[in-house]
Coordinates of C-alpha atoms in Angstrom, one line a residue:
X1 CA -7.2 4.2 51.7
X2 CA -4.8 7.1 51.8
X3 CA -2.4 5.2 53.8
X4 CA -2.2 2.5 51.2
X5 CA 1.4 2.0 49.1
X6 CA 0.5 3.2 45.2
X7 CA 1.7 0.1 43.9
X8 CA -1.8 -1.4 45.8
X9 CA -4.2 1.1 45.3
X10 CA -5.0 0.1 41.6
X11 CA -4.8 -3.9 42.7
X12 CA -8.1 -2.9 45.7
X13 CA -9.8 -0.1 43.9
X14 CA -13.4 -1.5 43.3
X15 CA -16.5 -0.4 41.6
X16 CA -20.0 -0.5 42.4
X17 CA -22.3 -2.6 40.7
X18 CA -26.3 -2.0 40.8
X19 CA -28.2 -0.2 43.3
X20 CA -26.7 -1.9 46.3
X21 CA -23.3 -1.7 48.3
X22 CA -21.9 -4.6 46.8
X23 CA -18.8 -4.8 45.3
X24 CA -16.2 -6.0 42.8
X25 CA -13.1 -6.7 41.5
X26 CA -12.6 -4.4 38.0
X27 CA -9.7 -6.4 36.7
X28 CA -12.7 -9.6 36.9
X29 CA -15.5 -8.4 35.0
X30 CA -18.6 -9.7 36.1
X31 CA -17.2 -13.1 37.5
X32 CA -17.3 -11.7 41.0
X33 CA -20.6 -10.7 41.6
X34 CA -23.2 -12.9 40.2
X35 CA -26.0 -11.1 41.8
X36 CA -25.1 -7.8 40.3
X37 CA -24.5 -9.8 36.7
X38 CA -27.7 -10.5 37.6
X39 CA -29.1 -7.3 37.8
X40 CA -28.0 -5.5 34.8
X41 CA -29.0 -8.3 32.6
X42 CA -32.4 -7.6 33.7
X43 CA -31.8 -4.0 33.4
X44 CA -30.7 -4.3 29.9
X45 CA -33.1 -7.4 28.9
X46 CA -30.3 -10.0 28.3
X47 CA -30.5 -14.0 29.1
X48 CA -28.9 -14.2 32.4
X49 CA -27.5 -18.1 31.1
X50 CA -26.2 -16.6 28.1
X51 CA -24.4 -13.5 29.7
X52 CA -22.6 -16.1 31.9
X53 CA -21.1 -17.4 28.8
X54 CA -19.3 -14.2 28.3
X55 CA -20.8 -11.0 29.6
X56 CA -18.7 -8.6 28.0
X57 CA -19.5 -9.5 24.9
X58 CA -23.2 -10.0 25.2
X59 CA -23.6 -6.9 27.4
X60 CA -21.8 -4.6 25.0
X61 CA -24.0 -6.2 22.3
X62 CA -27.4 -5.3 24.3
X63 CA -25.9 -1.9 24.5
X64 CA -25.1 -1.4 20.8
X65 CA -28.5 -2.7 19.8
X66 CA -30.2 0.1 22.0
X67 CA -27.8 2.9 21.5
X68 CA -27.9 2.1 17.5
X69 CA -30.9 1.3 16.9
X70 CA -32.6 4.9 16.9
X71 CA -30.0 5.8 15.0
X72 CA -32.6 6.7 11.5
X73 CA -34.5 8.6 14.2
X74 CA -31.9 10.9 15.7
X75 CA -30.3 13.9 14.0
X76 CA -26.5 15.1 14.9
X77 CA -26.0 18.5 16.0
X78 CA -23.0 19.6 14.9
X79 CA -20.0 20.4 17.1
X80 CA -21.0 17.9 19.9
X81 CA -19.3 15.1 19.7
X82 CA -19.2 12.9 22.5
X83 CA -16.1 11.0 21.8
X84 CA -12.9 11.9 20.7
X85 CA -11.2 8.6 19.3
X86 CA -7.2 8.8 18.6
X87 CA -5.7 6.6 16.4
X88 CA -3.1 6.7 13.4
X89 CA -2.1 9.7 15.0
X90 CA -5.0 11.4 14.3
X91 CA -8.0 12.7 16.2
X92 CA -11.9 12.1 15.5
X93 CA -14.8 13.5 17.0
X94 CA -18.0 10.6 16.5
X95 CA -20.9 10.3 18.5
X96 CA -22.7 7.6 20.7
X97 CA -25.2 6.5 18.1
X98 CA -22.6 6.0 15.4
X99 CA -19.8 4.8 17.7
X100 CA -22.2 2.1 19.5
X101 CA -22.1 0.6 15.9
X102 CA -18.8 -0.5 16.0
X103 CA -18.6 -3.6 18.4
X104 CA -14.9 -2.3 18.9
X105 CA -15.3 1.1 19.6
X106 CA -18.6 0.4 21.6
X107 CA -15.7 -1.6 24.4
X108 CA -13.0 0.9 24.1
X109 CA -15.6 3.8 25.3
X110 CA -17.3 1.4 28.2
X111 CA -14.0 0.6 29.1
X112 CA -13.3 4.5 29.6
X113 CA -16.9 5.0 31.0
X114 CA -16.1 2.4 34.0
X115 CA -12.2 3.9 34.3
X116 CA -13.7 7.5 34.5
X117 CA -15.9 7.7 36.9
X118 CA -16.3 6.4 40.4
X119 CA -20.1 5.2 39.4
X120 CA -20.1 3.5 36.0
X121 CA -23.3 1.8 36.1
X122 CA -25.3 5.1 36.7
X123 CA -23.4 7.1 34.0
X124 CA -24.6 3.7 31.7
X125 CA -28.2 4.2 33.0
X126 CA -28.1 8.0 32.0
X127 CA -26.8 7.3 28.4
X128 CA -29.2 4.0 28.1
X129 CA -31.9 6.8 29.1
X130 CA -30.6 9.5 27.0
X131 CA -31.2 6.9 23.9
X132 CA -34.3 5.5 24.7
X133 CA -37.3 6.0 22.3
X134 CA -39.6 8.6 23.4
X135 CA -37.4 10.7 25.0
X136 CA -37.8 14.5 23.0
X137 CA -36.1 16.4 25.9
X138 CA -33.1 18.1 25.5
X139 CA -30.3 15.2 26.0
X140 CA -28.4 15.9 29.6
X141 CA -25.0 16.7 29.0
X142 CA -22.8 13.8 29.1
X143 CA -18.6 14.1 29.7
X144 CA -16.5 14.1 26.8
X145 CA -14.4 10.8 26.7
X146 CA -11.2 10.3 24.7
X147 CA -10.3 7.2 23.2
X148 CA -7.5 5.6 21.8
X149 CA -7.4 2.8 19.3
X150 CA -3.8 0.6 18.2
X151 CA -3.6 -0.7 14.7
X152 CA -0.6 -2.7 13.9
X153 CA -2.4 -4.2 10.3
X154 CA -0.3 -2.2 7.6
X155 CA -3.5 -2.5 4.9
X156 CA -5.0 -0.2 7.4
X157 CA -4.0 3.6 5.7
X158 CA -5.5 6.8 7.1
X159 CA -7.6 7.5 4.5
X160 CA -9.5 3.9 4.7
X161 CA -9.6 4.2 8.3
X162 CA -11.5 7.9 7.8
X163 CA -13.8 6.2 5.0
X164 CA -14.7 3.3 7.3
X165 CA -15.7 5.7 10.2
X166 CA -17.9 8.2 7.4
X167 CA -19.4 4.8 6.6
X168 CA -20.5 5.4 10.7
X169 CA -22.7 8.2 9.7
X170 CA -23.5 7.4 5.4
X171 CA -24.3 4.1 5.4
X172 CA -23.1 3.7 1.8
X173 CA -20.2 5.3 1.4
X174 CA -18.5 5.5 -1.5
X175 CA -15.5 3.7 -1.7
X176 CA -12.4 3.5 -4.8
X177 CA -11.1 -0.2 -5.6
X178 CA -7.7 2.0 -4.8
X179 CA -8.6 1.9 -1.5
X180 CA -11.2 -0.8 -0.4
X181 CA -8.1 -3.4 0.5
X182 CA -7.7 -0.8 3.4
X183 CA -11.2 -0.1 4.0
X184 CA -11.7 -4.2 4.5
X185 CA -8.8 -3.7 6.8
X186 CA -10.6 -0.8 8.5
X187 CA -13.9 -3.1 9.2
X188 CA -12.7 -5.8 10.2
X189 CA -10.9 -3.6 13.3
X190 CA -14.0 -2.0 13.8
X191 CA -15.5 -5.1 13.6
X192 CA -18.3 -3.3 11.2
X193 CA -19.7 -6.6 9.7
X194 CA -22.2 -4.6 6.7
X195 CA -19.1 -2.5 5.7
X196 CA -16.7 -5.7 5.4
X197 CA -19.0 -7.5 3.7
X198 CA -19.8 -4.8 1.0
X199 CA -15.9 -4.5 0.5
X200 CA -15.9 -8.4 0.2
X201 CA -18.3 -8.2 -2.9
X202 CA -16.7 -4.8 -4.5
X203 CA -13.5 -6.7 -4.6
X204 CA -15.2 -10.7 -5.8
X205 CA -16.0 -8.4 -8.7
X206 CA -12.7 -5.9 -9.1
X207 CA -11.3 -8.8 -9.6
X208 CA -8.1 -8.6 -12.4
X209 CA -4.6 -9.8 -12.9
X210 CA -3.3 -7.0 -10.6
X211 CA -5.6 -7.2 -7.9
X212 CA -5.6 -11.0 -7.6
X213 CA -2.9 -11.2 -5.2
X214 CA -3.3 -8.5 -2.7
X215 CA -7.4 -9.8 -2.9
X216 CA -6.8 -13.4 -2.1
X217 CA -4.2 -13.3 0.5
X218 CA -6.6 -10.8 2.1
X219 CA -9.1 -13.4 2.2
X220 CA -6.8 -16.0 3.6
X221 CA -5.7 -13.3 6.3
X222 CA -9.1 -12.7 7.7
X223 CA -10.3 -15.8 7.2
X224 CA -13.0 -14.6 4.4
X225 CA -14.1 -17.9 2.5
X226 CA -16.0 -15.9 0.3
X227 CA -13.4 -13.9 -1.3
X228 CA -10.7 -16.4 -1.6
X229 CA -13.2 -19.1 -2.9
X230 CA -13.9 -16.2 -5.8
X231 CA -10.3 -15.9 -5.9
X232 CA -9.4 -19.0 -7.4
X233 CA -12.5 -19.9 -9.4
X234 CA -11.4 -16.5 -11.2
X235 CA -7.8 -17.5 -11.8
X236 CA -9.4 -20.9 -13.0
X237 CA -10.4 -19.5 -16.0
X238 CA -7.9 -16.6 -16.4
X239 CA -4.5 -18.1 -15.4
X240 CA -3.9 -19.0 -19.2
X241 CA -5.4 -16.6 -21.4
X242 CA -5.3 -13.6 -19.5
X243 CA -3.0 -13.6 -16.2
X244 CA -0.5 -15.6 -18.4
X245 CA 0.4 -12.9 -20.7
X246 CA 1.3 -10.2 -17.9
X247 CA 3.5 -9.2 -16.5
X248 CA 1.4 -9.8 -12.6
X249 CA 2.3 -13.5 -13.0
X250 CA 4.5 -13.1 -11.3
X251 CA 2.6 -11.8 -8.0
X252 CA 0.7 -15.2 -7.9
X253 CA 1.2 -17.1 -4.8
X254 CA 3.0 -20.6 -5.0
X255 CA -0.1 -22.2 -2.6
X256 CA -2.8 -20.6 -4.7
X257 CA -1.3 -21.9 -8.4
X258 CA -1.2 -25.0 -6.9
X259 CA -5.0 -24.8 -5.9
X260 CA -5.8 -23.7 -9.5
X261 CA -3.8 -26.8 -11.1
X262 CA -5.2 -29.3 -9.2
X263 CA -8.9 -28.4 -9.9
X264 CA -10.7 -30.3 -13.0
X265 CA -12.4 -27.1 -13.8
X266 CA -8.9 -25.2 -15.0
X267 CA -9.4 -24.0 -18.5
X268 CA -6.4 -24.5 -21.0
X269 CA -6.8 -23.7 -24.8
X270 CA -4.2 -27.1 -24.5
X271 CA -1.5 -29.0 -22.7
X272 CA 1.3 -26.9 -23.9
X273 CA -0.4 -23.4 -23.3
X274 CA -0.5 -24.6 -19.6
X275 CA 3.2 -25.5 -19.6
X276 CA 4.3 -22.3 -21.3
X277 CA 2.3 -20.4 -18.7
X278 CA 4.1 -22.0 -15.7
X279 CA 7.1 -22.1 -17.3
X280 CA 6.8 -18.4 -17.4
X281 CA 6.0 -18.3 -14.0
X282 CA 9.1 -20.3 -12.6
X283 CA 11.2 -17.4 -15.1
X284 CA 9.8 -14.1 -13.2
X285 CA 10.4 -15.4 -9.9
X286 CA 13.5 -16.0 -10.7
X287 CA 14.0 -13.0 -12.6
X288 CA 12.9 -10.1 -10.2
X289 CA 14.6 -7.2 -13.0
X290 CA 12.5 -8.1 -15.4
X291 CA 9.9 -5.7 -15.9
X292 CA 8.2 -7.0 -19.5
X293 CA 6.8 -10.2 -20.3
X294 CA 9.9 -12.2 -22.5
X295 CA 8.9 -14.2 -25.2
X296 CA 9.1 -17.8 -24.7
X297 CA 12.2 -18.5 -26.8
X298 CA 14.0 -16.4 -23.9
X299 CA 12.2 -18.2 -20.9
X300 CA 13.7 -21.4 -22.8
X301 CA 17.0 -19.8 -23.5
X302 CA 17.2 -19.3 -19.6
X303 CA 16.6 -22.6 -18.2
X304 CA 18.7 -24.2 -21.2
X305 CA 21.4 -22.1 -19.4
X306 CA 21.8 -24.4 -16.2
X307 CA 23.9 -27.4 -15.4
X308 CA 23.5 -30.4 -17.9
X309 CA 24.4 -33.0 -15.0
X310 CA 20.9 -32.5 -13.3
X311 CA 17.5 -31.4 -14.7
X312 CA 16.3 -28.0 -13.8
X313 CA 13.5 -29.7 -11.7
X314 CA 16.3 -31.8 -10.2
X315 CA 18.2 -29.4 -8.9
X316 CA 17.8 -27.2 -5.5
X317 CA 16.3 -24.6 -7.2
X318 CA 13.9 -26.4 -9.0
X319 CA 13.1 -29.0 -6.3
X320 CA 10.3 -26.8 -4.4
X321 CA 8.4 -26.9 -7.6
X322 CA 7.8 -30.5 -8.5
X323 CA 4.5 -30.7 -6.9
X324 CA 3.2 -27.9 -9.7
X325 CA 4.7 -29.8 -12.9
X326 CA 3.1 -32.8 -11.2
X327 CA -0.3 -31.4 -12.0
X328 CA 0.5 -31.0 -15.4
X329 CA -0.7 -33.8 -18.0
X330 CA 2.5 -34.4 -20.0
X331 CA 1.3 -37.0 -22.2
X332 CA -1.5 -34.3 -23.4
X333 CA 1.7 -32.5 -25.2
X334 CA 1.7 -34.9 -28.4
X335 CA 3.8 -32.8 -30.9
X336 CA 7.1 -34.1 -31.7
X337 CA 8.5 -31.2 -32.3
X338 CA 7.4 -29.5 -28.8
X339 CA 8.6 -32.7 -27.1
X340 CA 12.1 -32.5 -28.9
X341 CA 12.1 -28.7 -27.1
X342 CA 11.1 -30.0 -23.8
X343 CA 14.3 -32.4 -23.9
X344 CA 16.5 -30.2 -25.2
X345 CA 15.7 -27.2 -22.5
X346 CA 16.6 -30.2 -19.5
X347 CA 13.6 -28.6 -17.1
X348 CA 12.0 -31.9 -16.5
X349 CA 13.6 -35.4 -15.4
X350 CA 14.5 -37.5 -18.4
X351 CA 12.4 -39.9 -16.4
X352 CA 9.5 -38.1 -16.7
X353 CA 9.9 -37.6 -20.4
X354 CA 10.4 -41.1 -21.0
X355 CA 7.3 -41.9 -19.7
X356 CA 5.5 -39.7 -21.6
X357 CA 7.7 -41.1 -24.6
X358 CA 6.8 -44.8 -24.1
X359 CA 2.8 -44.5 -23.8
X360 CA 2.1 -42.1 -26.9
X361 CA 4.8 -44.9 -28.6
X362 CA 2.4 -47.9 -27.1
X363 CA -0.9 -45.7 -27.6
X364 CA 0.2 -45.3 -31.4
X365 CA 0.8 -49.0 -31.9
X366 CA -2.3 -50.1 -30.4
X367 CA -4.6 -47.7 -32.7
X368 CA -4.9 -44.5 -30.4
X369 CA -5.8 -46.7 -27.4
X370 CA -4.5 -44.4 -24.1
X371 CA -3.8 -47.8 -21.8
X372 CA -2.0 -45.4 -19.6
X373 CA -4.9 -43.4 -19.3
X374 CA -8.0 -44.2 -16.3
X375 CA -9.8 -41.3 -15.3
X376 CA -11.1 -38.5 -17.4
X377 CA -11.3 -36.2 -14.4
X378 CA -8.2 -35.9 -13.7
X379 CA -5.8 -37.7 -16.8
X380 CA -7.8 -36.6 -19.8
X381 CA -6.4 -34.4 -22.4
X382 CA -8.0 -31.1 -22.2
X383 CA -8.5 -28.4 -25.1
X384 CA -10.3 -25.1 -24.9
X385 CA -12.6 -22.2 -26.8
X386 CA -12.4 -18.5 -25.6
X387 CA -16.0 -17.7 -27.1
X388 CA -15.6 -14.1 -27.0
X389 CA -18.4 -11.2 -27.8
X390 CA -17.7 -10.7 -31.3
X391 CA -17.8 -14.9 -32.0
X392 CA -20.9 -16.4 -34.2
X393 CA -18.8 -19.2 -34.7
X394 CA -15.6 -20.0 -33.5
X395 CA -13.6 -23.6 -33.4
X396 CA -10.3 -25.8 -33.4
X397 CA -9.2 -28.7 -35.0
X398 CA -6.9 -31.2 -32.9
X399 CA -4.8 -33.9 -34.0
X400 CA -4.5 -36.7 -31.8
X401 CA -2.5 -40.0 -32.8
X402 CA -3.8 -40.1 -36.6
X403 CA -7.2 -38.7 -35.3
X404 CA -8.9 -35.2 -36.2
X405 CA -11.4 -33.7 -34.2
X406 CA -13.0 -29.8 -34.7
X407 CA -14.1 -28.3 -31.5
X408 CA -16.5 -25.9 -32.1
X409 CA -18.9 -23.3 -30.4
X410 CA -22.1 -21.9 -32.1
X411 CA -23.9 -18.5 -30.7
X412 CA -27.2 -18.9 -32.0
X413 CA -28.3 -16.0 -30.5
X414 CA -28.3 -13.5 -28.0
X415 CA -28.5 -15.7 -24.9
X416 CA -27.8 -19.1 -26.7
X417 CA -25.0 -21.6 -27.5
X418 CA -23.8 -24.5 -28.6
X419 CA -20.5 -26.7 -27.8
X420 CA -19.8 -29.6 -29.1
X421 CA -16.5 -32.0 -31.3
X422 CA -16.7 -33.8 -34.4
X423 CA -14.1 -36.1 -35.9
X424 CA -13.0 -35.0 -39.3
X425 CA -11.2 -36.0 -42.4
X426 CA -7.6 -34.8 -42.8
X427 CA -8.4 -34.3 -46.7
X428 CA -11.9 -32.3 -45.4
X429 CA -11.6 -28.7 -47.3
X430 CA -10.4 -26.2 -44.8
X431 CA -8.7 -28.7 -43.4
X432 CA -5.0 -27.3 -41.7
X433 CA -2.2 -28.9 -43.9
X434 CA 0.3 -28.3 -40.6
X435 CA -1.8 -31.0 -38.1
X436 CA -0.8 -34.0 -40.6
X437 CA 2.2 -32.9 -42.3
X438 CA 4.7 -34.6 -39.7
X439 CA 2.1 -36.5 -38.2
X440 CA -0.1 -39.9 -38.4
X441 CA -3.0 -40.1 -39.8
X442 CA -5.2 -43.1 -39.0
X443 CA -7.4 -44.7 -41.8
X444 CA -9.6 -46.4 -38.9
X445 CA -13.4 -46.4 -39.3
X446 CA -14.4 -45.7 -36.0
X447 CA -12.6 -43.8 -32.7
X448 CA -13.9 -45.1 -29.1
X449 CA -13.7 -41.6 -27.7
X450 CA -15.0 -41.1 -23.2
X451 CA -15.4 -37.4 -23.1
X452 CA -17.2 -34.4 -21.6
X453 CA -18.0 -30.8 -22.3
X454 CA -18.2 -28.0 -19.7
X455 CA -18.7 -24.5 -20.2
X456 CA -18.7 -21.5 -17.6
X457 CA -18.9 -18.0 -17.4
X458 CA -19.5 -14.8 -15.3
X459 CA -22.8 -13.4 -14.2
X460 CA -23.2 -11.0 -11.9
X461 CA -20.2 -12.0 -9.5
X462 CA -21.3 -15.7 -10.2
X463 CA -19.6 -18.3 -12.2
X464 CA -22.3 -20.6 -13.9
X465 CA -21.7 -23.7 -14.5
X466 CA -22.8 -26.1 -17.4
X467 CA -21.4 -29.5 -18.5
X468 CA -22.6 -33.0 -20.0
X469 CA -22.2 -36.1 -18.7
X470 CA -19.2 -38.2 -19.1
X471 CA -20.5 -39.9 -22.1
X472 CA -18.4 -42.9 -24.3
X473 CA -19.2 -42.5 -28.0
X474 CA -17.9 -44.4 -31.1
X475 CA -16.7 -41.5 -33.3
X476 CA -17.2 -42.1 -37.5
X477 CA -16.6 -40.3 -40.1
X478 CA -20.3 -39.4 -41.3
X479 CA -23.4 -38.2 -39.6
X480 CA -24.7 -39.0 -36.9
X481 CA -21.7 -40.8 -35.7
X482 CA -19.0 -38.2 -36.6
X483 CA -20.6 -35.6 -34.0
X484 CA -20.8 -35.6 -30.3
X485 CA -23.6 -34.9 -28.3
X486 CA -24.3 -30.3 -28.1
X487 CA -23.7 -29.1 -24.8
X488 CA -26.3 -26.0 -25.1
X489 CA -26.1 -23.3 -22.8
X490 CA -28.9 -20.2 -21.9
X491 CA -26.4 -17.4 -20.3
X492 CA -26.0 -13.6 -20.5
X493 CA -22.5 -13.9 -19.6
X494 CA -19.6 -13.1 -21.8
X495 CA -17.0 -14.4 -22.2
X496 CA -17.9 -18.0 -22.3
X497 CA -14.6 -20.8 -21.4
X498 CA -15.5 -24.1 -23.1
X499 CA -13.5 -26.9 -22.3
X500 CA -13.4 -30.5 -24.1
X501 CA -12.0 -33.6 -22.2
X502 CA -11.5 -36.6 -23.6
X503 CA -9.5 -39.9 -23.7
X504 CA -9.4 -42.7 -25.9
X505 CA -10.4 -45.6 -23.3
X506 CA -9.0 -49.8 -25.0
X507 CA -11.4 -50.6 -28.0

């Protein structure tokens, strides 16, 4: 072998395998010998079939299981390590219980074990031995390995790194929501499954306006269902009344706001409030300066500042964004004067505007009847209660062609409340002189209203869920008739976002 050209020696070195004198290629792990595959999954009690499937893996597995699995039993004397692992340019000393927990640090070291050594599968037999149960001897000494790890993920910091590998030895380390983005990182290197998953749920519930972003595109980067699934169902509820009114806005991704607009379970307190809210979103990212959230006369003032030839949405600029002001239900804005200000800021096609135009026109002519109007899921106008902490009672009244409805939500006590509309007169005491003062009123009898209550909230990391049916109801103007049926809800959970979808179907 000494007359051999170094440019061969690596190519023909072999490696032993069992307690024979047959051999194999190292650069073909276990593919070349059968028999000695064979052998070692006796030795280590793993299905022969199954380790043909891919032996590294399953063999590496086997090993962890023994090698971690007296890990409660074993105590660590300090000072001897076993490994030294390098990575992020810098140097830790673990040891074979804890390291055998990581599924990627468990291959880096057998890897080193088989490069090191001219026998690998009897220094494997002496640290399977040193670990069996039983075995109250002093532990023969075992050589020192070095390791060295690559990270190229930039969520991965030193510090998280460090915490991930103490998690090696704690179990339950404590981690800050400053650092468990990296920490996630960290595990899902390591491939430590307990510690990813225990990041997963620290962040479903650290959920806020400035972690949103960072937390969902972390899910969508490893491929975590869990997290990104809590990601949106959060900004669901929060897009309008909370993440709408900062400043981090801005930070939501394009893809994920267009999740959230699509879904039917969206909360809006109305039509408008949505539009506001993504027309303050189209501001800031075009805006990157601005540091403060403007009020809307300015985000108006902006747009009213482009070209007159096209509409905003018309033009280059706005063209990307059509498929977001698609999911907006236009002909849910009903105020004149809002839909004078949508004309005169030219964001949205004048086609689009006479649209909405033309069907509340036809809708008021024919009584209130939405003819342009089919599916309450996904067409209905939608209005919504914030029932906060400090709320017995809270509710809205809505005017909708000549019509008057009161939304209202009733705690009852501590774990108890009701949802439910009722039409009202416009001449009702306590009734708001501003809904009917440039508006119809209608003097009909009876409304033919298809509508639905849903209400949800937050328990422990959980949204729940309640709702009535889509139910059609002739609405009067006394008892019982005036009323709608009381979507009642049992929940700890505070606060409660009640939303109210209805349409008025031909009658």
């Amino acid at each position: 072998m000494k007359m051999l050209h170094p440019q061969h020696r690596a190519r023909l070195e072999r490696r032993m395998v069992g307690s024979t004198n047959r051999w194999r290629f190292p650069r073909e792990p276990f593919s070349g010998d059968l028999l000695g595959l064979s052998q070692m999954c006796k030795a280590l009690n793993v299905d022969f079939e199954e380790a043909l499937k891919n032996p590294d893996r399953l063999c590496i597995s086997q090993i962890q299981k023994i090698l971690s699995g007296n890990l409660k039993k074993k105590t660590i004397r300090s000072g001897e390590a076993d490994v030294i692992l390098t990575c992020l340019g810098s140097k830790w000393e673990l040891h074979q219980p804890q390291l055998f927990q990581s599924e990627t640090l468990a291959k880096l070291y057998l890897m080193a074990l088989a490069q090191g050594t001219t026998s690998p599968t009897k220094e494997l037999e002496r640290l399977l031995r040193a670990q069996l149960p039983g075995k109250v001897k002093e532990r023969p000494p075992i050589k020192k390995m070095i390791i060295s790890l690559k990270i190229n993920d930039p969520l991965v910091t030193k510090v998280a790194f460090a915490t991930a590998l103490k998690n090696l030895y704690l179990g339950e380390v404590e981690m800050d929501m400053d650092d468990v983005l990296g920490v996630l990182a960290s595990a899902h290197i390591l491939q430590l499954g307990s510690l990813f998953q225990r990041c997963v749920a620290m962040m479903v519930n650290g959920l806020t306006p400035s972690t949103i972003k960072d937390f969902y595109l972390a899910g969508c980067k490893y491929k975590e269902e869990q997290l990104t699934t809590a990601c949106e169902k959060w900004l669901e509820m929060n897009l309008v009344p909370l993440v709408g009114t900062q400043i981090h806005l801005r930070k939501i991704p394009q893809e994920l706001l267009h999740k959230v607009l699509r879904s039917p379970r969206l909360f809006t307190f109305n039509e408008y409030h949505l539009l506001k809210t993504l027309l303050l979103w189209v501001f800031l990212q075009l805006n990157h300066r601005i540091q403060t959230v403007p009020v809307h006369e300015t985000v108006l003032a902006f747009f009213n500042s482009f070209p007159k030839k096209y509409s905003f949405l018309d033009q280059d600029t706005g063209q990307s964004l059509v498929p977001l002001f698609l999911c907006l239900r236009l002909h849910g804005i009903i105020k004149g004067k809002t839909l004078e200000e949508l004309r005169h800021v030219n964001f949205f096609p004048e086609s689009w505007l006479l649209r909405v135009t033309a069907n509340h026109y036809h809708a008021l002519e024919s009584g209130g009847d939405m003819a342009h109007v089919k599916d309450l899921t996904t067409q209905a106008m939608r209005f919504g209660l914030l029932f906060n902490q400090e709320y017995t009672t809270h509710s809205e009244t809505i005017a909708i062609y000549g019509f008057f409805f009161e939304i209202k939500g009733i705690k009852h006590d501590t774990t108890s409340y009701s949802f439910y509309m009722q039409r009202v007169r416009h001449t009702d005491l306590g009734f708001p002189s501003s809904l009917c003062e440039h508006g119809p009123v209608s003097l009909r009898a009876e409304r033919l209203v298809k509508y639905e209550i849903r209400a949800q909230t937050l328990v422990d990391g959980k949204w729940q869920e309640f709702r009535t049916n889509q139910i059609t109801q002739k609405f009067g103007f006394v008892k019982p008739s005036c009323k709608s049926h009381a979507l009642k809800v049992q929940t700890v959970g505070i606060p409660i976002y009640a939303s109210f979808s209805f349409i008025f179907p031909i009658s």
